[in-house]
Amino acid sequence: MAGNQKSKAKAEQAKGKAEEAVGRAVGDERRTAEGRAEQTKGDARQAKEKGKDVFRH
C-alpha cells in the first residue's frame, strides 16, 4: 500500500509540473495555479508517506 501511495505522489507532482509548464507557455494563469496545486498535493502525500516510514523503522 505504501508503495502505491508513493507512486501516486510522484505522479501528482509530475502532472502538476507539466500542467504548470503548459500554463506558463500559453499564458494561462488558472492552469499554472492548478499545476502548482497538484504539485502541492503530491508533496503533501509524499511527506505523509515519509512520516509513516520514520515510525516503521
mmCIF file of N, CA and C in Angstrom, residues 6-24 30-43 45:
data_model
loop_
_atom_site.group_PDB
_atom_site.id
_atom_site.type_symbol
_atom_site.label_atom_id
_atom_site.label_comp_id
_atom_site.label_asym_id
_atom_site.label_seq_id
_atom_site.Cartn_x
_atom_site.Cartn_y
_atom_site.Cartn_z
ATOM 1 N N LYS A 6 3.208 6.223 -2.609
ATOM 2 C CA LYS A 6 4.405 6.964 -3.010
ATOM 3 C C LYS A 6 4.416 7.202 -4.513
ATOM 4 N N SER A 7 4.011 6.198 -5.278
ATOM 5 C CA SER A 7 3.979 6.373 -6.732
ATOM 6 C C SER A 7 2.883 7.355 -7.126
ATOM 7 N N LYS A 8 1.788 7.359 -6.367
ATOM 8 C CA LYS A 8 0.709 8.313 -6.623
ATOM 9 C C LYS A 8 1.206 9.744 -6.391
ATOM 10 N N ALA A 9 2.014 9.914 -5.344
ATOM 11 C CA ALA A 9 2.568 11.231 -5.029
ATOM 12 C C ALA A 9 3.481 11.703 -6.156
ATOM 13 N N LYS A 10 4.328 10.810 -6.641
ATOM 14 C CA LYS A 10 5.238 11.172 -7.740
ATOM 15 C C LYS A 10 4.448 11.538 -8.989
ATOM 16 N N ALA A 11 3.390 10.779 -9.269
ATOM 17 C CA ALA A 11 2.562 11.045 -10.446
ATOM 18 C C ALA A 11 1.881 12.406 -10.331
ATOM 19 N N GLU A 12 1.367 12.729 -9.150
ATOM 20 C CA GLU A 12 0.725 14.033 -8.937
ATOM 21 C C GLU A 12 1.723 15.167 -9.126
ATOM 22 N N GLN A 13 2.933 14.967 -8.610
ATOM 23 C CA GLN A 13 3.954 16.001 -8.745
ATOM 24 C C GLN A 13 4.310 16.208 -10.212
ATOM 25 N N ALA A 14 4.486 15.121 -10.946
ATOM 26 C CA ALA A 14 4.854 15.222 -12.360
ATOM 27 C C ALA A 14 3.732 15.859 -13.175
ATOM 28 N N LYS A 15 2.503 15.447 -12.904
ATOM 29 C CA LYS A 15 1.350 16.004 -13.621
ATOM 30 C C LYS A 15 1.237 17.506 -13.344
ATOM 31 N N GLY A 16 1.433 17.873 -12.089
ATOM 32 C CA GLY A 16 1.356 19.279 -11.714
ATOM 33 C C GLY A 16 2.439 20.114 -12.382
ATOM 34 N N LYS A 17 3.639 19.564 -12.441
ATOM 35 C CA LYS A 17 4.746 20.266 -13.090
ATOM 36 C C LYS A 17 4.456 20.488 -14.566
ATOM 37 N N ALA A 18 3.947 19.452 -15.211
ATOM 38 C CA ALA A 18 3.629 19.555 -16.638
ATOM 39 C C ALA A 18 2.522 20.582 -16.873
ATOM 40 N N GLU A 19 1.489 20.526 -16.037
ATOM 41 C CA GLU A 19 0.375 21.452 -16.200
ATOM 42 C C GLU A 19 0.824 22.895 -15.951
ATOM 43 N N GLU A 20 1.678 23.083 -14.978
ATOM 44 C CA GLU A 20 2.195 24.427 -14.695
ATOM 45 C C GLU A 20 3.007 24.941 -15.888
ATOM 46 N N ALA A 21 3.832 24.076 -16.465
ATOM 47 C CA ALA A 21 4.650 24.471 -17.618
ATOM 48 C C ALA A 21 3.779 24.845 -18.810
ATOM 49 N N VAL A 22 2.745 24.065 -19.057
ATOM 50 C CA VAL A 22 1.833 24.375 -20.167
ATOM 51 C C VAL A 22 1.131 25.706 -19.903
ATOM 52 N N GLY A 23 0.692 25.899 -18.676
ATOM 53 C CA GLY A 23 0.020 27.141 -18.307
ATOM 54 C C GLY A 23 0.906 28.358 -18.530
ATOM 55 N N ARG A 24 2.163 28.225 -18.156
ATOM 56 C CA ARG A 24 3.099 29.338 -18.373
ATOM 57 C C ARG A 24 3.332 29.575 -19.857
ATOM 58 N N ARG A 30 -4.686 30.408 -14.663
ATOM 59 C CA ARG A 30 -5.502 29.410 -13.960
ATOM 60 C C ARG A 30 -4.856 28.022 -14.054
ATOM 61 N N ARG A 31 -4.412 27.664 -15.239
ATOM 62 C CA ARG A 31 -3.773 26.358 -15.435
ATOM 63 C C ARG A 31 -2.457 26.283 -14.656
ATOM 64 N N THR A 32 -1.732 27.381 -14.624
ATOM 65 C CA THR A 32 -0.487 27.431 -13.861
ATOM 66 C C THR A 32 -0.767 27.202 -12.379
ATOM 67 N N ALA A 33 -1.796 27.852 -11.865
ATOM 68 C CA ALA A 33 -2.167 27.697 -10.456
ATOM 69 C C ALA A 33 -2.639 26.275 -10.164
ATOM 70 N N GLU A 34 -3.395 25.693 -11.079
ATOM 71 C CA GLU A 34 -3.860 24.320 -10.885
ATOM 72 C C GLU A 34 -2.677 23.355 -10.864
ATOM 73 N N GLY A 35 -1.684 23.626 -11.692
ATOM 74 C CA GLY A 35 -0.488 22.803 -11.707
ATOM 75 C C GLY A 35 0.261 22.883 -10.402
ATOM 76 N N ARG A 36 0.369 24.086 -9.862
ATOM 77 C CA ARG A 36 1.037 24.257 -8.568
ATOM 78 C C ARG A 36 0.271 23.535 -7.461
ATOM 79 N N ALA A 37 -1.060 23.618 -7.528
ATOM 80 C CA ALA A 37 -1.886 22.946 -6.524
ATOM 81 C C ALA A 37 -1.693 21.431 -6.594
ATOM 82 N N GLU A 38 -1.616 20.890 -7.788
ATOM 83 C CA GLU A 38 -1.404 19.447 -7.969
ATOM 84 C C GLU A 38 -0.042 19.032 -7.412
ATOM 85 N N GLN A 39 0.971 19.868 -7.641
ATOM 86 C CA GLN A 39 2.300 19.583 -7.098
ATOM 87 C C GLN A 39 2.268 19.595 -5.578
ATOM 88 N N THR A 40 1.578 20.558 -5.013
ATOM 89 C CA THR A 40 1.477 20.675 -3.558
ATOM 90 C C THR A 40 0.778 19.459 -2.971
ATOM 91 N N LYS A 41 -0.257 19.004 -3.654
ATOM 92 C CA LYS A 41 -0.975 17.806 -3.222
ATOM 93 C C LYS A 41 -0.031 16.596 -3.212
ATOM 94 N N GLY A 42 0.761 16.472 -4.257
ATOM 95 C CA GLY A 42 1.742 15.386 -4.325
ATOM 96 C C GLY A 42 2.800 15.508 -3.256
ATOM 97 N N ASP A 43 3.254 16.735 -2.998
ATOM 98 C CA ASP A 43 4.250 16.967 -1.947
ATOM 99 C C ASP A 43 3.700 16.550 -0.578
ATOM 100 N N ARG A 45 1.280 14.375 0.045
ATOM 101 C CA ARG A 45 1.148 12.919 0.098
ATOM 102 C C ARG A 45 2.520 12.274 0.351
#
